[in-house]
Amino acid sequence: MKFGGLGIQHTQMKNDALLAKQAWKLITKPQGFTQSILLAKDCTEQNFLQVQARKAYTWTWKSTLCGGDICCQTFKFGMAAMYQWNEIHSQLQLAGASTLGFLPLKGRGLLCLEIQCKGGLYVSTSLKVRVLVSPGLCFHQLKSAPLCSPRAKFMAHTLGFTQPANIQHPKISFAAKEIDVAEWKGDILAVGVTEKDMSKDENYKFQNSILKKLDGLLGGMLAEASSEEDFTGKAGKSMVLRLPSCGSKRVGLIGLGKTASSPASFQRLGEAVAAAAKTAQANSVAIVLASSEGLSNGSKLSTASAIASGTVLGIYEDSRYKSEPRKPKLNSVDIIGLGTGPELEKKLKYAENVSSAIIFGRELVNSPANVLTPAALAAEASNIASSYSDVLSANILSAEQCKELKMGSYLGVAAASANPPHFIHLCYKPSSGPIKTKLALVGKGLTFDSGGYNIKTGAGCSIDIMKTDMGGSAAVLGAAKALGQIKPPGVEVHFIVASCENMISGTGMRPGDIITASNGKTIEVNNTDAEGRLTLADALVYACKQGVDKIVDLATLTGACIVALGPSIAGVFTPSDDLAKEVFEASEVSGEKFWRMPLEESYWESMKSGVADMVNTGGRQGGAITAALFLKQFVDEKVQWMHIDLAGPVWNDKKRVATGFGIATLVEWVLKNSS
């Protein structure tokens, strides 16, 4: 259901009526309106709203969303007199709108207003409003626009006319087969080879049985070409040849290194095959390991899953914001020699679900801050809940509701932005069976971080990619999407994001200000650029109040962690050895890299304030550790807690794109806690 003029969008949520009424109350209730809402069964039907008032102004709104006009709306507001601009303006502020400008219309004594509607329950969108004097009643008709992609439909631009393109990526069909590789017909037959597989006898013939068979079909050309190309099977190297006399149009050899046993190595195999498929514009691919005899049945399942995941992620390109987006052609992948049957099919389906969630997370991080506002992020979360409403529910808290919960730390960060904060809480509960474990995943959700009054300046400040500062929330919401599809039993999971922007204005917090978190602890802000921990403080308190047993928070928190561990490894901080073991076991399956860091309690001395309970930053030394110690102050001692600093691996600086880091590990961890 869409309310285009206000930018309100919701699809088939259990509490649609309540959300819509709450949104309209912000504008209509102060003016004494009565309204009735007819909800649509789907987003193609018309929705009606009737507003009644004794004397009214008529506002005509024309908005654009997803690249086209949604609707023109006309309705009447009961304002006492035209000159009461302050009252109109106050209602716009209640609705989360900011005025861009107004001017009189010649000869009519009217106002022409241009506003941005950004707050409450609605998605940001640009609106033009004309205020006219007209008494009486009015019937307001809203017509829904066609849906765009899952991401695009909730991302309404607020600046620059930017809209993500509606790209429907082709779904890759995976099949597990046990056939002779010589019999397979298609575009590319890709063979994963180790350095040992590439060894040749004294006659320069392959000793590996699969390579020997393929080379025989090709009259020795495969061995000859590998020698000429000096291809030895090293990791990261590949060779793709277009050769006659074979069922496939091309044969590719993909290097796996000296050995290949980890999920990460087989995921890289899938990524390399995807790269070859893109280059050749291939529709169909088969993947086989030159040596798979030594793999156990369990290893074959995980290997096939990793290959499938790597292929999906490798073929994907985020071209939504390019004027000429490209569409990959690959739609069929056969995995040969790793078995068949329902268990393997289930594992391939799991890989598809997790990969889809990783792509979702990547698109969230890749989206610029003028598109992915806190309201848009909240709408994305609501869309996940509505898509899997049998197991997921959404509760989006407004700034007013956060004030009632005394979230002074979070709201202090949000105070400077024209885009209002949105506190996101999704809850996963299986549709049946008992709950044995309650978990919380908390993600940092800064859709943009300017640094505040301690503005990011100078070389290495990375202000140009501060749209990535919501990478933790992308991991959390991506995990929610995957778990909504997988539906594990016996576990309840809370997904929590305190989303906002860290900007600069006269209403913003200043260095030296003292703010109070929702657990009553006071914080002297000695650096406004250490804002993520301030938002997480109230989010962690909120998570503990949900009665959870374990909490994992994820945040692009410190540059210090990148300095310590580089761009590919996330830092892990936890006082719980048991929780650390669980997460690291999950990471072995996902292939993502983590390293446990110390929680050195003596470093807390640098975080003490002379006038408050603590400051929000310590010295330069051990910055990632003191940040983790700060977060620890807001976690109940009875709850097992882990902080993951993913500032490095959330972003691929070479390709200038997001990685979707953390999602696969979080899903595996939740499944390990499932009965």
XYZ file of C-alpha atoms in Angstrom:
675
model
C 0.000 0.000 0.000
C 1.401 3.421 -0.899
C 0.491 6.898 0.213
C 2.499 8.591 -2.526
C 1.953 12.222 -1.547
C 3.292 11.752 1.941
C 5.842 9.210 0.837
C 4.271 6.608 3.125
C 4.804 3.090 1.900
C 3.857 -0.191 3.524
C 3.078 -3.555 1.972
C 0.704 -6.017 3.553
C 1.741 -5.646 7.166
C -0.415 -6.916 9.978
C -0.531 -3.464 11.491
C -1.085 -1.519 8.254
C -4.166 0.209 9.573
C -2.506 1.224 12.831
C 0.594 2.564 11.088
C -1.445 4.532 8.590
C -3.666 6.037 11.278
C -0.628 6.984 13.361
C 0.932 8.690 10.365
C -2.194 10.653 9.541
C -2.696 11.656 13.175
C 0.504 13.681 12.967
C -1.202 15.996 10.504
C -4.925 15.553 10.868
C -5.621 15.118 14.567
C -4.347 18.584 15.646
C -6.811 20.092 13.147
C -9.801 18.061 14.352
C -10.197 15.977 11.198
C -11.991 12.678 10.919
C -10.740 10.105 8.463
C -11.424 6.583 7.302
C -8.934 4.357 5.517
C -9.669 1.524 3.116
C -6.593 -0.709 2.872
C -5.702 -2.313 -0.438
C -5.269 -6.051 -0.794
C -2.243 -5.419 -2.974
C -0.253 -2.547 -4.355
C -2.153 -2.345 -7.629
C -5.512 -1.362 -6.148
C -6.729 2.114 -5.302
C -6.814 3.352 -1.747
C -9.194 5.989 -0.462
C -9.015 8.488 2.347
C -11.856 10.821 3.232
C -11.074 13.944 5.180
C -13.812 16.174 6.564
C -13.440 19.720 7.850
C -15.652 22.753 8.265
C -13.404 25.304 6.581
C -10.376 24.151 4.730
C -7.421 24.746 2.548
C -6.884 22.437 -0.389
C -3.400 21.058 -0.803
C -2.517 19.501 -4.137
C 0.568 17.293 -3.954
C 2.363 15.827 -6.895
C 5.204 13.481 -6.042
C 7.641 11.322 -7.922
C 8.902 7.972 -6.749
C 10.821 5.215 -8.561
C 11.178 7.401 -11.604
C 7.574 8.398 -12.346
C 4.568 10.332 -11.131
C 2.609 8.372 -8.560
C -0.436 10.529 -8.151
C -1.919 13.958 -7.681
C -3.844 14.351 -4.492
C -6.245 17.047 -3.408
C -7.755 17.375 0.038
C -8.790 20.088 2.433
C -7.360 21.117 5.752
C -9.285 23.009 8.402
C -7.060 26.022 8.923
C -8.687 29.065 10.455
C -7.016 31.643 8.229
C -4.495 31.924 5.437
C -2.052 34.021 7.426
C -1.557 31.266 10.028
C 1.635 30.142 8.333
C 3.296 29.292 11.640
C 0.559 26.771 12.369
C 0.969 25.214 8.920
C 4.710 25.080 9.385
C 4.391 23.430 12.794
C 2.214 20.691 11.289
C 4.804 20.122 8.573
C 7.412 19.732 11.275
C 5.219 17.243 13.109
C 5.064 15.291 9.877
C 8.836 15.344 9.665
C 8.849 17.806 6.772
C 11.278 20.625 6.189
C 10.395 23.735 4.191
C 12.584 24.471 1.199
C 10.868 27.713 0.239
C 7.586 29.552 -0.336
C 6.392 32.463 -2.454
C 3.094 34.272 -3.229
C 1.202 33.458 -6.413
C 0.531 36.672 -8.338
C -2.994 38.019 -8.241
C -4.299 35.396 -5.860
C -2.609 36.110 -2.550
C -1.711 32.461 -2.078
C 1.397 30.578 -1.054
C 3.309 28.078 -3.167
C 5.344 25.797 -0.919
C 8.019 23.252 -1.626
C 8.747 20.800 1.164
C 10.513 17.569 1.858
C 8.593 14.954 3.836
C 11.097 12.923 5.790
C 9.809 11.843 9.137
C 7.779 9.505 11.197
C 6.702 6.406 9.359
C 7.238 7.654 5.858
C 9.952 7.387 3.259
C 11.631 10.579 2.121
C 10.294 12.038 -1.104
C 10.131 15.430 -2.765
C 6.720 17.096 -2.743
C 5.334 20.284 -4.203
C 2.405 21.780 -2.311
C 0.027 24.523 -3.413
C -2.147 26.041 -0.700
C -5.586 27.218 -1.867
C -8.590 28.529 0.057
C -11.637 26.320 -0.421
C -14.327 25.458 2.159
C -16.312 22.229 2.298
C -15.680 18.534 2.135
C -13.223 16.586 0.060
C -12.759 12.993 -1.091
C -9.095 12.006 -1.435
C -8.072 9.263 -3.844
C -4.647 7.621 -3.843
C -3.526 5.445 -6.716
C -0.553 3.144 -6.255
C 2.408 3.237 -8.593
C 3.869 0.078 -10.127
C 6.345 -1.624 -7.839
C 10.013 -1.362 -8.644
C 12.765 -3.690 -7.454
C 12.712 -4.849 -3.802
C 15.297 -2.228 -2.976
C 14.154 0.590 -5.217
C 10.552 0.746 -4.088
C 11.485 1.955 -0.608
C 14.236 4.354 -1.595
C 12.741 7.701 -2.512
C 15.235 10.399 -3.366
C 15.563 13.574 -1.370
C 18.295 15.200 -3.449
C 19.632 15.201 -6.990
C 16.744 13.372 -8.706
C 18.544 10.085 -8.171
C 16.579 6.861 -8.326
C 17.948 3.311 -8.405
C 17.114 1.550 -11.662
C 14.610 -1.272 -11.563
C 16.902 -4.199 -12.407
C 15.503 -7.688 -12.254
C 18.535 -9.943 -12.091
C 18.017 -13.364 -13.652
C 17.791 -16.160 -11.143
C 20.508 -18.766 -11.551
C 19.240 -22.341 -11.608
C 21.613 -24.758 -9.837
C 21.566 -28.515 -10.437
C 23.749 -31.254 -8.933
C 24.662 -33.969 -11.433
C 26.720 -37.133 -11.618
C 27.644 -37.363 -15.293
C 30.759 -37.788 -17.396
C 32.239 -34.326 -17.996
C 32.807 -35.300 -21.624
C 29.044 -35.629 -22.072
C 28.149 -32.197 -20.717
C 27.053 -29.633 -23.316
C 26.902 -25.890 -22.712
C 28.884 -22.655 -22.832
C 31.702 -23.204 -20.307
C 32.990 -26.334 -18.586
C 35.029 -25.016 -15.628
C 37.434 -27.341 -13.826
C 38.823 -26.439 -10.406
C 42.425 -27.611 -10.286
C 45.135 -27.666 -7.617
C 48.817 -27.383 -8.411
C 49.081 -31.155 -7.910
C 46.299 -31.773 -10.451
C 48.328 -29.910 -13.076
C 51.341 -32.229 -12.806
C 52.314 -34.045 -16.041
C 54.254 -37.205 -16.811
C 57.447 -37.488 -18.849
C 55.419 -37.177 -22.048
C 53.822 -33.910 -20.869
C 50.474 -35.638 -20.415
C 48.127 -34.958 -17.476
C 48.096 -37.566 -14.738
C 44.758 -36.415 -13.311
C 41.964 -38.568 -14.735
C 39.515 -35.768 -15.572
C 42.139 -33.563 -17.182
C 43.517 -36.553 -19.072
C 40.056 -37.320 -20.491
C 39.420 -33.728 -21.555
C 42.885 -33.453 -23.053
C 42.291 -36.650 -25.008
C 39.077 -35.238 -26.482
C 40.978 -32.119 -27.498
C 43.926 -33.945 -29.033
C 46.410 -32.796 -26.406
C 45.613 -29.100 -26.920
C 44.665 -28.517 -23.252
C 48.057 -29.689 -21.957
C 49.835 -27.744 -24.680
C 47.928 -24.544 -23.951
C 48.505 -24.798 -20.191
C 52.235 -25.108 -20.779
C 52.309 -22.168 -23.177
C 50.262 -20.053 -20.769
C 52.442 -21.200 -17.847
C 49.282 -22.114 -15.973
C 50.179 -24.242 -12.929
C 46.982 -24.123 -10.866
C 48.019 -21.314 -8.532
C 45.220 -19.685 -6.567
C 43.756 -16.662 -8.305
C 44.909 -17.767 -11.766
C 42.652 -19.113 -14.493
C 42.720 -20.102 -18.139
C 39.690 -20.261 -20.429
C 40.033 -21.653 -23.939
C 37.616 -21.848 -26.833
C 38.432 -25.213 -28.363
C 36.755 -27.512 -30.901
C 35.924 -31.223 -30.511
C 34.285 -30.869 -27.108
C 30.651 -30.734 -25.934
C 31.165 -27.341 -24.305
C 32.046 -24.211 -26.256
C 34.805 -23.340 -23.800
C 36.932 -25.181 -21.248
C 38.254 -23.290 -18.254
C 40.890 -24.277 -15.716
C 40.521 -22.404 -12.398
C 43.472 -22.462 -10.000
C 42.841 -23.507 -6.395
C 46.435 -23.353 -5.113
C 48.360 -26.156 -3.472
C 45.275 -27.502 -1.713
C 41.606 -26.578 -1.498
C 39.597 -27.543 1.546
C 38.049 -24.403 3.052
C 34.661 -22.909 2.095
C 36.460 -19.668 1.248
C 38.604 -21.363 -1.417
C 35.579 -22.962 -3.080
C 33.669 -19.687 -2.918
C 36.557 -18.058 -4.782
C 36.245 -20.851 -7.370
C 32.608 -19.883 -7.913
C 33.559 -16.212 -8.199
C 36.242 -17.017 -10.808
C 33.754 -19.057 -12.837
C 31.284 -16.158 -12.675
C 33.976 -13.779 -13.965
C 34.675 -16.107 -16.890
C 30.946 -16.385 -17.610
C 30.577 -12.598 -17.686
C 33.506 -12.229 -20.073
C 32.144 -14.897 -22.422
C 28.504 -13.777 -22.014
C 27.731 -17.387 -21.129
C 24.236 -18.636 -20.354
C 25.183 -22.069 -19.029
C 28.155 -23.299 -17.005
C 29.252 -26.590 -15.457
C 31.687 -26.737 -12.538
C 33.682 -29.815 -11.577
C 36.665 -30.431 -9.284
C 39.570 -32.245 -10.886
C 40.031 -34.121 -7.580
C 36.990 -34.702 -5.385
C 37.554 -38.340 -4.417
C 38.893 -37.536 -0.958
C 35.932 -35.393 0.118
C 33.492 -36.796 2.686
C 29.752 -36.534 2.080
C 29.550 -33.619 4.515
C 32.448 -31.869 2.798
C 30.802 -32.333 -0.586
C 27.668 -30.594 0.698
C 29.574 -27.598 2.055
C 31.785 -27.462 -1.059
C 28.794 -27.366 -3.406
C 27.157 -24.695 -1.243
C 30.306 -22.541 -1.268
C 30.683 -22.871 -5.051
C 27.055 -21.888 -5.587
C 27.350 -18.907 -3.244
C 30.535 -17.703 -4.929
C 28.934 -17.967 -8.359
C 25.857 -15.933 -7.375
C 27.936 -13.240 -5.672
C 30.506 -13.209 -8.470
C 27.981 -12.740 -11.254
C 26.222 -9.908 -9.425
C 27.000 -6.287 -10.259
C 25.293 -3.343 -8.620
C 24.564 -1.121 -11.607
C 21.334 0.408 -10.264
C 22.853 3.889 -10.254
C 24.456 3.736 -13.707
C 22.765 5.351 -16.683
C 23.198 2.138 -18.689
C 22.863 -0.759 -16.247
C 24.141 -4.158 -17.361
C 22.336 -7.441 -16.912
C 24.271 -10.711 -16.524
C 23.227 -13.570 -18.811
C 24.191 -16.590 -16.721
C 21.092 -18.545 -15.737
C 22.148 -22.192 -15.426
C 24.932 -23.831 -13.379
C 25.506 -27.583 -13.118
C 27.717 -28.825 -10.286
C 29.204 -32.156 -11.316
C 30.768 -34.877 -9.171
C 29.707 -33.722 -5.697
C 26.682 -35.971 -5.399
C 22.938 -35.601 -5.848
C 19.804 -35.912 -3.743
C 17.562 -33.886 -1.420
C 20.300 -33.017 1.114
C 22.437 -31.424 -1.573
C 19.446 -29.633 -3.080
C 18.598 -28.270 0.373
C 22.180 -27.036 0.775
C 22.076 -25.317 -2.609
C 18.799 -23.632 -1.650
C 20.414 -22.448 1.583
C 23.296 -20.961 -0.430
C 20.790 -19.175 -2.636
C 18.977 -17.657 0.358
C 22.153 -16.448 2.057
C 23.596 -15.086 -1.190
C 20.370 -13.187 -1.835
C 20.643 -11.670 1.642
C 24.290 -10.699 1.044
C 23.319 -8.944 -2.182
C 20.570 -7.153 -0.275
C 23.141 -6.012 2.302
C 25.526 -4.872 -0.417
C 22.823 -2.795 -2.068
C 21.953 -1.121 1.213
C 25.578 -0.085 1.800
C 26.138 0.891 -1.842
C 23.098 3.184 -1.872
C 24.057 6.830 -1.371
C 22.918 8.796 1.650
C 20.623 10.989 -0.460
C 18.661 7.822 -1.292
C 19.073 5.582 1.755
C 17.930 7.888 4.551
C 17.051 6.595 8.043
C 13.396 6.554 6.970
C 14.234 4.530 3.863
C 16.263 2.064 5.935
C 13.318 1.669 8.294
C 11.025 1.079 5.329
C 13.396 -1.615 4.053
C 13.198 -3.302 7.452
C 9.413 -3.106 7.417
C 9.385 -4.616 3.944
C 11.408 -7.602 5.171
C 8.923 -8.159 7.975
C 5.946 -7.926 5.645
C 7.579 -10.291 3.136
C 7.997 -12.975 5.817
C 5.129 -12.027 8.097
C 4.650 -15.634 9.229
C 7.857 -15.391 11.262
C 8.881 -11.701 11.342
C 7.271 -8.608 12.839
C 8.374 -4.966 12.744
C 8.257 -2.148 15.272
C 9.643 1.190 14.058
C 10.020 3.753 16.840
C 9.801 7.455 16.065
C 11.901 10.128 17.753
C 9.016 10.859 20.136
C 8.813 7.213 21.175
C 12.588 7.159 21.686
C 12.251 10.221 23.904
C 9.744 8.334 26.029
C 12.366 5.594 26.412
C 14.931 8.279 27.418
C 17.360 7.418 24.593
C 19.370 10.584 25.065
C 22.584 9.124 23.702
C 21.011 8.069 20.392
C 18.880 11.190 19.991
C 21.868 13.399 20.752
C 23.573 12.111 17.617
C 20.416 12.462 15.510
C 19.651 16.030 16.640
C 21.603 17.828 13.909
C 20.041 16.117 10.899
C 17.030 17.254 8.877
C 16.280 13.545 8.354
C 14.599 12.258 11.538
C 15.914 9.132 13.299
C 14.152 5.789 13.029
C 14.712 3.096 15.645
C 14.231 -0.297 13.969
C 13.198 -3.441 15.813
C 12.404 -6.634 13.896
C 11.581 -9.829 15.769
C 11.872 -13.363 14.395
C 9.769 -16.070 16.017
C 9.246 -19.510 14.458
C 5.651 -20.226 13.540
C 5.528 -23.276 15.826
C 7.452 -25.077 18.548
C 9.084 -23.922 21.784
C 11.676 -21.136 22.048
C 14.897 -22.393 23.626
C 17.218 -19.455 22.962
C 16.703 -15.714 22.579
C 19.285 -13.772 20.584
C 19.776 -10.156 19.566
C 21.674 -8.768 16.583
C 22.393 -5.053 16.918
C 23.736 -3.058 13.978
C 25.130 0.448 13.760
C 22.867 2.392 11.396
C 24.481 5.738 10.562
C 23.275 6.331 7.013
C 25.816 9.155 6.804
C 28.512 10.349 9.182
C 29.972 13.805 8.632
C 31.740 13.669 11.981
C 29.531 16.405 13.402
C 31.364 19.433 14.762
C 34.501 17.273 14.821
C 34.059 17.100 11.073
C 36.044 14.559 9.103
C 38.861 16.407 7.349
C 42.198 15.669 5.796
C 43.664 12.725 3.918
C 42.324 9.363 4.990
C 39.176 10.731 6.651
C 37.058 8.807 4.085
C 34.132 11.208 4.372
C 33.284 10.406 0.742
C 32.336 6.821 1.655
C 30.599 7.526 4.940
C 27.428 6.060 3.445
C 29.087 2.789 4.555
C 28.672 3.723 8.217
C 25.465 1.676 8.278
C 27.328 -1.512 7.306
C 26.491 -3.080 10.659
C 22.784 -2.508 10.121
C 23.066 -3.960 6.606
C 24.521 -7.144 8.104
C 21.728 -7.334 10.681
C 18.905 -6.707 8.188
C 20.506 -9.034 5.654
C 20.549 -11.774 8.284
C 16.874 -11.041 9.028
C 16.024 -11.494 5.357
C 17.876 -14.821 5.134
C 16.367 -16.170 8.361
C 12.910 -15.146 7.184
C 13.455 -17.486 4.235
C 15.204 -20.314 6.111
C 12.870 -20.264 9.167
C 15.006 -22.053 11.787
C 13.081 -23.544 14.740
C 13.617 -23.076 18.472
C 15.211 -19.640 18.397
C 13.899 -16.084 18.797
C 15.976 -13.316 17.232
C 15.683 -9.546 17.703
C 17.199 -7.344 14.987
C 17.846 -3.838 16.327
C 19.133 -0.728 14.549
C 19.231 2.830 15.933
C 19.299 4.571 12.565
C 20.103 8.249 12.056
C 22.576 10.654 10.462
C 25.476 12.469 12.128
C 25.333 15.936 10.630
C 26.129 19.556 11.541
C 23.596 22.231 12.490
C 22.644 24.615 15.253
C 20.553 21.883 16.861
C 23.382 19.365 16.934
C 25.364 18.167 19.931
C 28.613 19.968 20.626
C 31.953 18.790 21.974
C 31.718 19.071 25.733
C 27.985 18.369 25.916
C 26.807 15.784 28.451
C 24.119 13.359 27.311
C 22.266 10.685 29.264
C 21.700 7.191 27.924
C 18.543 5.168 28.552
C 20.188 3.222 31.393
C 20.848 6.504 33.231
C 24.603 6.668 32.573
C 25.980 10.064 31.585
C 28.453 10.657 28.772
C 30.648 13.687 28.165
C 30.971 14.053 24.402
C 34.598 14.905 23.801
C 34.399 13.970 20.113
C 31.231 14.144 18.006
C 32.859 11.853 15.442
C 32.698 8.977 17.919
C 28.941 8.875 17.376
C 28.344 5.234 16.494
C 28.988 4.041 20.027
C 26.500 6.627 21.297
C 23.716 5.208 19.117
C 24.708 1.643 19.991
C 24.602 2.441 23.710
C 20.824 2.931 23.714
C 20.356 0.101 21.215
C 22.203 -2.324 23.530
C 20.149 -1.238 26.538
C 16.995 -1.783 24.487
C 18.233 -5.221 23.357
C 18.870 -6.331 26.930
C 15.321 -5.328 27.860
C 13.994 -7.866 25.329
C 15.105 -10.660 27.657
C 17.727 -12.094 25.313
C 20.435 -14.559 26.307
C 23.099 -13.415 23.837
C 23.847 -10.226 21.907
C 26.145 -9.690 18.932
C 26.585 -6.097 17.784
C 28.225 -5.148 14.513
C 29.568 -1.708 13.690
C 31.908 0.186 11.409
C 33.178 1.649 14.647
C 36.859 2.583 14.486
C 39.627 3.317 12.049
C 41.909 1.896 14.731
C 40.607 -1.594 13.980
C 41.518 -1.187 10.309
C 45.007 -0.123 11.334
C 45.311 -3.184 13.571
C 43.814 -5.845 11.290
C 43.806 -4.388 7.795
C 40.932 -4.209 5.318
C 39.849 -7.870 5.271
C 39.550 -8.942 8.912
C 36.948 -7.913 11.486
C 37.889 -7.437 15.136
C 35.980 -9.434 17.761
C 35.631 -8.255 21.373
C 33.858 -10.342 23.998
C 34.316 -11.399 27.629
C 32.600 -14.726 26.798
C 34.806 -17.583 25.585
C 31.734 -19.679 24.816
C 30.218 -17.004 22.596
C 33.551 -16.484 20.860
C 33.737 -20.209 20.106
C 30.232 -20.217 18.626
C 30.860 -17.266 16.311
C 34.267 -18.491 15.156
C 32.818 -21.902 14.331
C 30.171 -20.126 12.278
C 32.850 -18.100 10.479
C 34.674 -21.287 9.476
C 31.572 -22.275 7.528
C 30.964 -18.809 6.050
C 34.587 -18.217 5.105
C 34.568 -14.704 6.604
C 37.621 -13.602 8.576
C 37.534 -12.562 12.241
C 40.217 -12.071 14.876
C 39.620 -11.914 18.608
C 40.989 -8.787 20.268
C 41.616 -8.173 23.988
C 39.202 -6.340 26.262
C 41.902 -4.760 28.395
C 40.022 -3.351 31.398
C 42.935 -1.146 32.504
C 42.403 0.954 29.366
C 39.102 2.135 30.825
C 41.017 4.734 32.839
C 41.356 6.816 29.671
C 37.551 6.863 29.305
C 36.755 8.506 32.640
C 35.302 12.004 32.765
C 35.732 14.628 35.457
C 32.106 15.731 35.187
C 30.190 12.700 33.872
C 30.313 8.917 34.157
C 32.522 8.621 31.073
C 33.758 10.318 27.924
C 33.001 8.819 24.551
C 36.603 8.531 23.327
C 39.928 7.722 24.910
C 43.385 8.343 23.525
C 44.652 7.298 20.099
C 46.292 4.168 21.468
C 44.048 1.106 21.617
C 41.115 2.998 20.119
C 39.217 -0.131 19.041
C 39.590 -1.606 22.541
C 38.372 1.492 24.389
C 35.411 1.696 21.995
C 34.461 -1.871 22.901
C 34.877 -1.111 26.604
C 32.513 1.836 26.164
C 29.819 -0.434 24.674
C 30.288 -2.915 27.505
C 28.938 -0.302 29.946
C 25.490 -0.662 28.368
C 25.153 -4.454 28.418
C 23.561 -6.386 31.269
C 26.179 -8.568 32.970
C 23.839 -11.562 32.734
C 23.812 -11.375 28.933
C 26.572 -12.909 26.811
C 27.800 -10.136 24.521
C 30.117 -9.737 21.553
C 31.138 -6.622 19.652
C 32.329 -6.987 16.038
C 34.175 -4.047 14.487
C 33.844 -4.552 10.720
C 35.106 -1.143 9.608
C 37.660 -2.815 7.325
C 35.920 -5.692 5.558
C 32.558 -3.957 5.026
C 33.970 -2.182 1.935
C 36.113 -3.299 -1.012
C 38.222 -0.219 -1.587
C 39.729 -1.559 -4.819
C 36.343 -2.124 -6.483
C 34.636 0.719 -4.561
C 31.694 -1.476 -3.602
C 30.247 -3.054 -0.463
C 31.007 -6.664 0.457
C 27.965 -7.706 2.503
C 30.352 -8.824 5.233
C 28.939 -10.460 8.356
C 25.633 -11.733 6.987
C 26.743 -15.300 6.253
C 28.378 -15.668 9.675
C 25.372 -14.266 11.535
C 23.027 -16.695 9.782
C 25.298 -19.641 10.587
C 25.528 -18.522 14.214
C 21.758 -18.283 14.589
C 21.373 -21.753 13.057
C 23.897 -23.136 15.552
C 21.653 -21.786 18.329
C 18.570 -23.266 16.704
C 17.248 -26.570 18.020
